[in-house]
Short mmCIF file of C-alpha atoms in Angstrom, two decimals:
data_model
loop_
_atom_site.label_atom_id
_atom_site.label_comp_id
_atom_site.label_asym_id
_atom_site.label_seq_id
_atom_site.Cartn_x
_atom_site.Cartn_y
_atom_site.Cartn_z
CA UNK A 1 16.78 -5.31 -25.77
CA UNK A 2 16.28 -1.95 -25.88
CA UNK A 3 12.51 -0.42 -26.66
CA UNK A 4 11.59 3.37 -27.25
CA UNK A 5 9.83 4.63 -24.19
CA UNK A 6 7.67 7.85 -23.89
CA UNK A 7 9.65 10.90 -22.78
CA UNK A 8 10.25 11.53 -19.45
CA UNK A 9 8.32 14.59 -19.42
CA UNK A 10 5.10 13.64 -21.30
CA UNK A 11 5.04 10.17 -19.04
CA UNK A 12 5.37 12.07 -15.36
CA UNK A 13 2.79 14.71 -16.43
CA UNK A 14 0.31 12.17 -17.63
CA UNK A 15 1.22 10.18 -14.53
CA UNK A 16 0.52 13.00 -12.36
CA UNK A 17 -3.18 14.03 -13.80
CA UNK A 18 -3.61 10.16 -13.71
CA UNK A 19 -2.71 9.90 -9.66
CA UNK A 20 -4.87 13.48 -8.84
CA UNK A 21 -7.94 11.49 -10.82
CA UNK A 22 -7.66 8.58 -8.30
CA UNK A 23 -7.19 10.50 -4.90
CA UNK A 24 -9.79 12.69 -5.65
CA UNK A 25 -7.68 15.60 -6.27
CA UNK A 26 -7.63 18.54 -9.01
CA UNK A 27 -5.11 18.62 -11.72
CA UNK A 28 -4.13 22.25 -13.63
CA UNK A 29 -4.97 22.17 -17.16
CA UNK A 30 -1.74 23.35 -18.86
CA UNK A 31 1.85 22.06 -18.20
CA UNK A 32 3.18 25.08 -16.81
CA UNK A 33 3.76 25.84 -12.69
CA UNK A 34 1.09 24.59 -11.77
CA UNK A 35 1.88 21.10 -12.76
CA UNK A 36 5.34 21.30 -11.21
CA UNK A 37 3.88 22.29 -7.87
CA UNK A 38 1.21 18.79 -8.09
CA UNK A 39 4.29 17.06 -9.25
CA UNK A 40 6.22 17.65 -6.42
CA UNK A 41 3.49 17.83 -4.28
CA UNK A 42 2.40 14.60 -5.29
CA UNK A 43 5.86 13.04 -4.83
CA UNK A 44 6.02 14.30 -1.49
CA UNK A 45 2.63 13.50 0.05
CA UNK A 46 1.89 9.54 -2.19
CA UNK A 47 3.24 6.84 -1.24
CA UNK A 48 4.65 5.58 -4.85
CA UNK A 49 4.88 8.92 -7.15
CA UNK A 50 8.27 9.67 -6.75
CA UNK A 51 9.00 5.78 -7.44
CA UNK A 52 7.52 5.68 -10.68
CA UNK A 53 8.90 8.92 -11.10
CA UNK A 54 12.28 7.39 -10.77
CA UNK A 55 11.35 4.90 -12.91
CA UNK A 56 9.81 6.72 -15.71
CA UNK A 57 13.28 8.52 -15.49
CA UNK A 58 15.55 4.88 -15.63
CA UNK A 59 13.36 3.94 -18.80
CA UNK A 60 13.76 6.88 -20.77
CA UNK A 61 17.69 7.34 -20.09
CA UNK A 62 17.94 3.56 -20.54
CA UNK A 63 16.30 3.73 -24.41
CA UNK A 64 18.18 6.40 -24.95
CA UNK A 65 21.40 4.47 -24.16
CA UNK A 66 23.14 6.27 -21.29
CA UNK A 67 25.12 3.26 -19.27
CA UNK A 68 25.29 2.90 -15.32
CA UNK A 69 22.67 5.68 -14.64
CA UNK A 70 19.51 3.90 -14.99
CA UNK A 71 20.77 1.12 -12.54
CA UNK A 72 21.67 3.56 -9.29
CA UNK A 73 17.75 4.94 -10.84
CA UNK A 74 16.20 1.15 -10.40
CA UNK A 75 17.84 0.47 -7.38
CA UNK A 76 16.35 3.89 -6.11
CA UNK A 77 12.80 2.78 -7.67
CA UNK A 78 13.19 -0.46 -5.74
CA UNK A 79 13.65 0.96 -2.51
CA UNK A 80 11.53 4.05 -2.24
CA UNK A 81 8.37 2.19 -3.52
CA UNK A 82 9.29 -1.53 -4.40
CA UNK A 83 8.31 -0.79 -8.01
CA UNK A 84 10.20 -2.94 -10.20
CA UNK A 85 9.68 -2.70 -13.77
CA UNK A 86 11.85 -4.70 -16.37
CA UNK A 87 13.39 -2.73 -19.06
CA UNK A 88 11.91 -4.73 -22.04
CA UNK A 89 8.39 -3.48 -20.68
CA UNK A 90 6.65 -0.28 -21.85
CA UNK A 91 4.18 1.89 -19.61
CA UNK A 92 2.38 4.73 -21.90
CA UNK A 93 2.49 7.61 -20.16
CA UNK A 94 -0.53 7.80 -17.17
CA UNK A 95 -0.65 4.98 -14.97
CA UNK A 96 -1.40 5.09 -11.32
CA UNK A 97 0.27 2.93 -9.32
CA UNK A 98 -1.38 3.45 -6.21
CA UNK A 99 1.04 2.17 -3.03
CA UNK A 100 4.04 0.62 -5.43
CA UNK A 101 5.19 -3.10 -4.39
CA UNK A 102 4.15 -4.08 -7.80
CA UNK A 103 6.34 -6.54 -10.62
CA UNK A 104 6.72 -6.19 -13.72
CA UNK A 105 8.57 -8.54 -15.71
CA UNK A 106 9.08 -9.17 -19.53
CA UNK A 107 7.67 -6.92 -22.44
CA UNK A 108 4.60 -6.43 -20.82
CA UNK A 109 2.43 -3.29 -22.45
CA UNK A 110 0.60 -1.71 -19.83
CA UNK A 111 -2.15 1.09 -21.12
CA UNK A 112 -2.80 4.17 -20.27
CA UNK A 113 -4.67 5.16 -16.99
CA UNK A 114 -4.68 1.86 -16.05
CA UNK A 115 -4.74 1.17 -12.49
CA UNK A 116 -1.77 -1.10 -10.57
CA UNK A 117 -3.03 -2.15 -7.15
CA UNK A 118 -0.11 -3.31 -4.78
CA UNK A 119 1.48 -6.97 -4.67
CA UNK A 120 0.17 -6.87 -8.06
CA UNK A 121 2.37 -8.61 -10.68
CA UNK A 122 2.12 -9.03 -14.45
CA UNK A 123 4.80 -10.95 -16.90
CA UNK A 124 5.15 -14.29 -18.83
CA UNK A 125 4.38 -17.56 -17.76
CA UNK A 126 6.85 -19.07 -15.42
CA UNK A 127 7.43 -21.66 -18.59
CA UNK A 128 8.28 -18.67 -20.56
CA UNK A 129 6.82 -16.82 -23.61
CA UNK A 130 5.25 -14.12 -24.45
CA UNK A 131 3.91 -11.27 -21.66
CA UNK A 132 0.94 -9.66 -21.36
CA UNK A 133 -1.09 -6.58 -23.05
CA UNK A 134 -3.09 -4.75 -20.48
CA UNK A 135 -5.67 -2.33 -22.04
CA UNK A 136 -6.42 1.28 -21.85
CA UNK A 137 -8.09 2.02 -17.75
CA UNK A 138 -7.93 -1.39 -16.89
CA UNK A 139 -7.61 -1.75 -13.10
CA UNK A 140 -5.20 -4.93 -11.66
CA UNK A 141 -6.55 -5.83 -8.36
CA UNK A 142 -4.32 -6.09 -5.34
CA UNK A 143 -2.06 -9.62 -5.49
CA UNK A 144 -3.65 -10.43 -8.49
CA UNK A 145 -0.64 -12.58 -11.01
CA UNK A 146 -1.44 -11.96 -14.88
CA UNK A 147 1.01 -13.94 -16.63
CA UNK A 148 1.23 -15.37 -20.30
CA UNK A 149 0.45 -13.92 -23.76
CA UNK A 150 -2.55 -12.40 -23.13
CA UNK A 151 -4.96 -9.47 -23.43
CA UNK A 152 -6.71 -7.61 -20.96
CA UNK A 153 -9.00 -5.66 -22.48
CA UNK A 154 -9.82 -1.93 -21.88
CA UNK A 155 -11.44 -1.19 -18.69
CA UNK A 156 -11.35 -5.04 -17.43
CA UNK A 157 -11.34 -5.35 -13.56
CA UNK A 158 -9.12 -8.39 -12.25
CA UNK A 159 -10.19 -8.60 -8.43
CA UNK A 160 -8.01 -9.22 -5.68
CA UNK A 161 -5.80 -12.29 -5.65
CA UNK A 162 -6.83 -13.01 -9.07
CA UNK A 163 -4.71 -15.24 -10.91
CA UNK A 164 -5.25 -14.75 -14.83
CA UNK A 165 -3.63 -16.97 -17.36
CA UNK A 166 -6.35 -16.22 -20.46
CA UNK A 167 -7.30 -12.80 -22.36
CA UNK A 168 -9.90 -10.77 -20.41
CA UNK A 169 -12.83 -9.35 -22.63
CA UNK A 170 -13.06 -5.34 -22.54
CA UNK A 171 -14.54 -3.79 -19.15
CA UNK A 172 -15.26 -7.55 -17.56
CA UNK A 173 -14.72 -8.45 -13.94
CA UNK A 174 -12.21 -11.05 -13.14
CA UNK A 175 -12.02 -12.87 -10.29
CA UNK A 176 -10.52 -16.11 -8.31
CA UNK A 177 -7.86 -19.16 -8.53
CA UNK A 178 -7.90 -19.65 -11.62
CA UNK A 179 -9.11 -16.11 -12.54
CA UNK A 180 -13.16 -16.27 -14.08
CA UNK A 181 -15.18 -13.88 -15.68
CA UNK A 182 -18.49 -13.04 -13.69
CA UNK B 1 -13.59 28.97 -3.84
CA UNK B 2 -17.40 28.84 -3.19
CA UNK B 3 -19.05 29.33 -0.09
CA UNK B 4 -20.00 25.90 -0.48
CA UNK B 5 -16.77 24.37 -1.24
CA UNK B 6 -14.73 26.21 1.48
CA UNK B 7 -17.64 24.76 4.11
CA UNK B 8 -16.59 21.35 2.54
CA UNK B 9 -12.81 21.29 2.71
CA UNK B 10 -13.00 22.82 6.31
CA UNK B 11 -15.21 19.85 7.03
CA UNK B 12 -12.89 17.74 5.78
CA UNK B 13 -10.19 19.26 7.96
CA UNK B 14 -12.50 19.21 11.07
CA UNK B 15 -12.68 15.26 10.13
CA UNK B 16 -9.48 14.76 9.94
CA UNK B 17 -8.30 16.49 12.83
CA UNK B 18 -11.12 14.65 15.02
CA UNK B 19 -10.01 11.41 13.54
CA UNK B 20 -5.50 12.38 14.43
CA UNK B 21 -6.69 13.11 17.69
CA UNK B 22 -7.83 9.40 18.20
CA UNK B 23 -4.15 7.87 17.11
CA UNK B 24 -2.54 6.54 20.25
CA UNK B 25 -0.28 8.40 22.89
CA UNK B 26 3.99 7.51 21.23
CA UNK B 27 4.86 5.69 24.49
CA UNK B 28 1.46 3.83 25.24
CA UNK B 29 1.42 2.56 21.73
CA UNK B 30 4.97 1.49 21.72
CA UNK B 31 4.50 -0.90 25.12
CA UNK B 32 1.36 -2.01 23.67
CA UNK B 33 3.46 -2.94 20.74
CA UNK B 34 6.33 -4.29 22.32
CA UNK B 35 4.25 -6.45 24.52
CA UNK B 36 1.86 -8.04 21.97
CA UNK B 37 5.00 -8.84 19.79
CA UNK B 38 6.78 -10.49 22.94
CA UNK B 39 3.99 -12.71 23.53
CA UNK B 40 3.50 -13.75 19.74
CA UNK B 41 7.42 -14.46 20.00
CA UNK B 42 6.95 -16.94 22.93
CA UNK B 43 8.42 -14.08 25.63
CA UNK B 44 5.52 -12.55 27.46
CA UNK B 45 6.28 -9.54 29.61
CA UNK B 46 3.75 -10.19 31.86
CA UNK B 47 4.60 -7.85 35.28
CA UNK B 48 7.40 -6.06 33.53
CA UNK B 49 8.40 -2.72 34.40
CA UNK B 50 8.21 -0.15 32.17
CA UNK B 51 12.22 0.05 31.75
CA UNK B 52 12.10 -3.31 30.75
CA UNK B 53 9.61 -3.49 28.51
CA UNK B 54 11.38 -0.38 26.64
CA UNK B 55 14.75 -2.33 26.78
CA UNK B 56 12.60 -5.12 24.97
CA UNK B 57 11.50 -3.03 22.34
CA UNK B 58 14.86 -1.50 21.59
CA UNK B 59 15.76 -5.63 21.14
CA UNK B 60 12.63 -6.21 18.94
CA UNK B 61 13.74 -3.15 16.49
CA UNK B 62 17.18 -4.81 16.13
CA UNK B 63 16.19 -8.58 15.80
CA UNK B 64 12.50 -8.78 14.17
CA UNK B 65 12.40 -7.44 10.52
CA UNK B 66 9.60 -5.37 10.99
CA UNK B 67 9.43 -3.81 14.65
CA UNK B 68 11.95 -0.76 13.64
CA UNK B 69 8.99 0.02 11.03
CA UNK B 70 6.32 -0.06 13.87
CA UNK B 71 8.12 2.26 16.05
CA UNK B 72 8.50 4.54 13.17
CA UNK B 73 4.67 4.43 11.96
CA UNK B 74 3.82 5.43 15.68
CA UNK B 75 6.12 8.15 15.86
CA UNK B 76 4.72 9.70 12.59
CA UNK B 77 1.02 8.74 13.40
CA UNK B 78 1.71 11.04 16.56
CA UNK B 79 3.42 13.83 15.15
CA UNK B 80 0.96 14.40 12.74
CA UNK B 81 -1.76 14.52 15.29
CA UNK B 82 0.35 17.16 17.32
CA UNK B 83 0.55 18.91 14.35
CA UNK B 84 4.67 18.83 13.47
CA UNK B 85 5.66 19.33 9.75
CA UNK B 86 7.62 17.11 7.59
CA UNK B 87 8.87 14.44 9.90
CA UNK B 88 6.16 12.68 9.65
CA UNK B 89 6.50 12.33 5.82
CA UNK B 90 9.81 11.44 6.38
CA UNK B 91 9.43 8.76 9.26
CA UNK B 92 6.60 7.25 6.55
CA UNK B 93 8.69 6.92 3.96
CA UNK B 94 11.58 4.77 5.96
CA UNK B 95 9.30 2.83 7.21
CA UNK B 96 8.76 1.66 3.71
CA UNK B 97 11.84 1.66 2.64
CA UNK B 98 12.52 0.00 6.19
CA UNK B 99 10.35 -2.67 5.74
CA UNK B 100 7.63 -2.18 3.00
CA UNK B 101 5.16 -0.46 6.24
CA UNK B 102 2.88 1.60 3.71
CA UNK B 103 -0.07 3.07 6.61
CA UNK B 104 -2.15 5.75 5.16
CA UNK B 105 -2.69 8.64 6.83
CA UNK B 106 -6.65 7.82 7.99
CA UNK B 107 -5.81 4.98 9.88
CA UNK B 108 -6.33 4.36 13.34
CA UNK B 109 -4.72 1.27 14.59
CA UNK B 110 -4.68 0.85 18.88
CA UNK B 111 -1.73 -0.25 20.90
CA UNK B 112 -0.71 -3.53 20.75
CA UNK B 113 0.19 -4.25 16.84
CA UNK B 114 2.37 -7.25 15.31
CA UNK B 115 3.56 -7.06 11.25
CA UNK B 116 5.23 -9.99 10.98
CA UNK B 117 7.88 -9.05 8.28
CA UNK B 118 6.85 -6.07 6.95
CA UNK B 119 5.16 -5.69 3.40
CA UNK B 120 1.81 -4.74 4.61
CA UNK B 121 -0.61 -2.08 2.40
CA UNK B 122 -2.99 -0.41 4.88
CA UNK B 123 -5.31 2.40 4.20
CA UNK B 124 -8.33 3.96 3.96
CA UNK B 125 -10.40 5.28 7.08
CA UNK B 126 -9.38 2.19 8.74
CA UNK B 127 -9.64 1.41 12.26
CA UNK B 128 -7.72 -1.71 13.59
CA UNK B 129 -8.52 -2.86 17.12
CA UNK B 130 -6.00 -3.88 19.47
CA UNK B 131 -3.87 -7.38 19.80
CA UNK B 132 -3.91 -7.02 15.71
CA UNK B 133 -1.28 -9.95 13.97
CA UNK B 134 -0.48 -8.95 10.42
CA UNK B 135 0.95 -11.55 8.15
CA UNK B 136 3.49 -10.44 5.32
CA UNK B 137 2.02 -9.36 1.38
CA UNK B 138 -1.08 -8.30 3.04
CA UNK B 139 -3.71 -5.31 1.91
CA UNK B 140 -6.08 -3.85 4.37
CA UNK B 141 -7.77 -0.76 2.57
CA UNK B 142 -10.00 0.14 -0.29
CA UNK B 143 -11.71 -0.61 -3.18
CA UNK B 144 -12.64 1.48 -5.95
CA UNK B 145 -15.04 4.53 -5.18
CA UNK B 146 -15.18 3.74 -1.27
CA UNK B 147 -13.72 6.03 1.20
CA UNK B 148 -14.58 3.51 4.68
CA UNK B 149 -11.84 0.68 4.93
CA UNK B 150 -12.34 -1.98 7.27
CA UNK B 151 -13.34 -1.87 10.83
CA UNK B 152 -11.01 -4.73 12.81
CA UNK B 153 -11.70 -6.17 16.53
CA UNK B 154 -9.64 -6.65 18.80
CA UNK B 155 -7.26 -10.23 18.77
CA UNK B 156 -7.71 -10.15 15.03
CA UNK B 157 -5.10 -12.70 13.11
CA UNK B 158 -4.35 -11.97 9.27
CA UNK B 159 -2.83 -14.40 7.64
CA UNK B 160 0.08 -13.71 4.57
CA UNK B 161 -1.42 -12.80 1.15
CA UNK B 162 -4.81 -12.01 2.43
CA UNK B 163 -6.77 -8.77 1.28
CA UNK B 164 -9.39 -6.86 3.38
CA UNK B 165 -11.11 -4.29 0.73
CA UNK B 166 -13.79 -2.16 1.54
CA UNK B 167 -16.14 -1.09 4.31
CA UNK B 168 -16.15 -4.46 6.02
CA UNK B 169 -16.23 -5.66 9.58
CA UNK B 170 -14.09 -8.50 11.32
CA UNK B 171 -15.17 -9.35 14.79
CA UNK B 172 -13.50 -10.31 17.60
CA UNK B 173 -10.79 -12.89 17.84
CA UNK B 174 -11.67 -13.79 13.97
CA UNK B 175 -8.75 -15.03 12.11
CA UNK B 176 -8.36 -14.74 8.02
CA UNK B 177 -6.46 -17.63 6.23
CA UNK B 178 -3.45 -16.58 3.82
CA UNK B 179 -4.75 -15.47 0.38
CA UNK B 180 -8.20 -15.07 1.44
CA UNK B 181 -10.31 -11.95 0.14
CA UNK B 182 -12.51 -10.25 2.09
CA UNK B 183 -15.01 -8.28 0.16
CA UNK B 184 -18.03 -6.60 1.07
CA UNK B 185 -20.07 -7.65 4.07
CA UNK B 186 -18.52 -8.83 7.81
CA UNK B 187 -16.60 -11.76 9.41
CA UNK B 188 -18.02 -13.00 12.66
CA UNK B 189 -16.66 -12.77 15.76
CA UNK B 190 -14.13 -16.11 16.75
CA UNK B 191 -14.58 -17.61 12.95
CA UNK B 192 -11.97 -18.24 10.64
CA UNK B 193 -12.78 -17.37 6.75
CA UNK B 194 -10.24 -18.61 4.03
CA UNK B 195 -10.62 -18.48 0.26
CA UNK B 196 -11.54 -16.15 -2.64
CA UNK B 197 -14.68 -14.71 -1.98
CA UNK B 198 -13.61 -15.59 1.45
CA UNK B 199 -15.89 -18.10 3.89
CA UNK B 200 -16.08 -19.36 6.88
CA UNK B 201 -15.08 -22.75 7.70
CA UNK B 202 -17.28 -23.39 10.18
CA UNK B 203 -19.42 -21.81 13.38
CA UNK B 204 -17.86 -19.44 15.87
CA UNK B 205 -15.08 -20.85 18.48
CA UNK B 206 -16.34 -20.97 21.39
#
């Protein structure tokens, strides 16, 4: 299955002023130099930039159709920053992934400036089914498993360990085994 | 740049600086290592000689999953606090792709550290105390809006899954059960907490 994914350009740069937001650092206003140079910077210095890079670079050669390329790219993705990302599922452009080791399986939607804490993992059920839809600056705690057809609405927290298997109401906290909402 | 702001960021500096300067010596750190793992592996190197207990950790980095990733973080933790470019960056990012070692630069952890397999998140201005046993899938660091990690003891044992967030405090000797999360307040010396908000299950060992 093949599904359109947002250019490679548009995706890193939003990616980028994303990751400066959550370390606290400043992002240039334009696209021009500057942007490169926090780019690069930022793939040097995080842990998991230049994974999602990678990644945002396997997705948008793999909807475009190029063969063999976008696997040497996921195996690269996998190793730098254990960020593995199925190719049914569609990032918008701006997500931080803060210290990669995250999963992503299935056609998962994940919205922009949305946060993925590490040992996080989202997909469907193990029974199958549809995959989650996680909402515009939501923020997926550390270990926390979101699986299922479900929503998680915009600006939701799920805490750490978390285990959601039901839609999350917009900008609630979600926490515990089975996931509630305080 | 301000007057103001250029104060600020050479504060922050000055901080960080101050807080390099407290990672441990390469070598000191490495038998410190080397013999905490031993023990936890059932082969103390109690009375060893320094040649031996280097021979031991040149064993450990080819048979344990995780010591090769150790050796690295302790090479970069000191190079950075002598100052050396880019190796450091480089040494932190096989560790990872070693074995999934992801230690921010803030941290402070004394001799005498044991990651089980690997696959540990630590970060923050974290300061881990020494005799430290780190299970696998594990997150010591922060949560949102909170620059302090956690302050660990000394003999602390973390079990696989569990997650340390924020500015607490875990005493002496404590122990924290797989999947627990520790959030917010402190963990008493000698007790073992499981569970999500983690608790203790019962008083303080003696």
């Amino acid at each position: 299955m093949r599904r359109p994914q947002p250019r490679f350009k548009r995706a890193v740069v939003a990616d980028a002023r994303v990751t400066a937001a959550n370390q606290g650092r400043t992002a240039p206003a334009g696209e021009g130099l500057g942007m490169l140079l926090l780019v690069l910077r930022l793939a040097y210095e995080t842990d998991a930039f230049l994974g999602l890079m990678i990644y945002r670079g396997e997705a948008r050669l793999r909807s475009l159709g190029i063969p063999v390329l976008p696997w040497f790219l996921r195996r690269a993705a996998i190793a730098i920053a254990q960020i593995r990302i199925d190719p049914a599922a569609v990032l918008r452009p701006g997500v931080y992934v803060g210290h990669g080791q995250i999963v992503i399986d299935g056609p998962t939607e994940v919205g922009a400036r949305a946060v993925l804490a590490p040992f996080s993992q989202l997909g469907p059920a193990e029974q199958g089914g549809g995959a989650p839809r996680v909402g515009t600056a939501a923020r997926i705690g550390t270990g926390s498993s979101v699986r299922g057809e479900i929503e998680i609405g915009a600006g939701a927290t799920i805490g750490a360990n978390a285990v959601v298997r039901e839609s999350v109401p917009t900008g609630s906290l979600c926490v515990g085994i089975p996931a509630r909402i305080l | 740049m301000s007057e103001n702001e250029r104060a600020a960021a050479q504060r922050r500096r000055q901080f960080h600086r101050e807080l390099r300067a407290r990672h441990p010596k390469f070598l000191e750190a490495l038998i410190g290592d080397a013999r905490h793992v031993s023990r936890n592996r059932g082969r103390p190197l109690r009375g060893a000689t320094r040649r031996r207990i280097l021979a031991e950790a040149v064993r450990l980095c080819w048979v344990s999953d995780s010591f090769g990733a150790q050796v690295m973080y302790r090479a970069r933790a000191r190079l950075q606090a002598l100052g050396v470019p880019v190796l450091p960056r480089i040494l932190h990012r096989l560790a990872i792709i070693h074995s999934q070692v992801c230690i921010g630069d803030p941290v402070v952890i004394q001799p005498g550290l044991h990651i089980l397999h690997g696959q540990v998140v630590i970060d923050g201005i974290t300061e881990i105390g020494p005799g430290a046993t780190i299970g696998p899938l594990t997150s010591i660091g922060l949560t949102a809006g909170v620059l302090f990690g956690p302050q660990i003891g000394r003999d602390v044992t973390i079990g696989s899954g569990a997650r340390l967030l924020g500015n607490v405090t875990i005493g002496d000797e404590a122990r924290v059960g797989a999947n627990a999360v520790v959030v917010g307040g402190s963990v008493e010396a000698r007790t073992t907490v499981t569970g999500v908000p983690a608790k203790p299950t019962g008083p303080p060992r003696p």
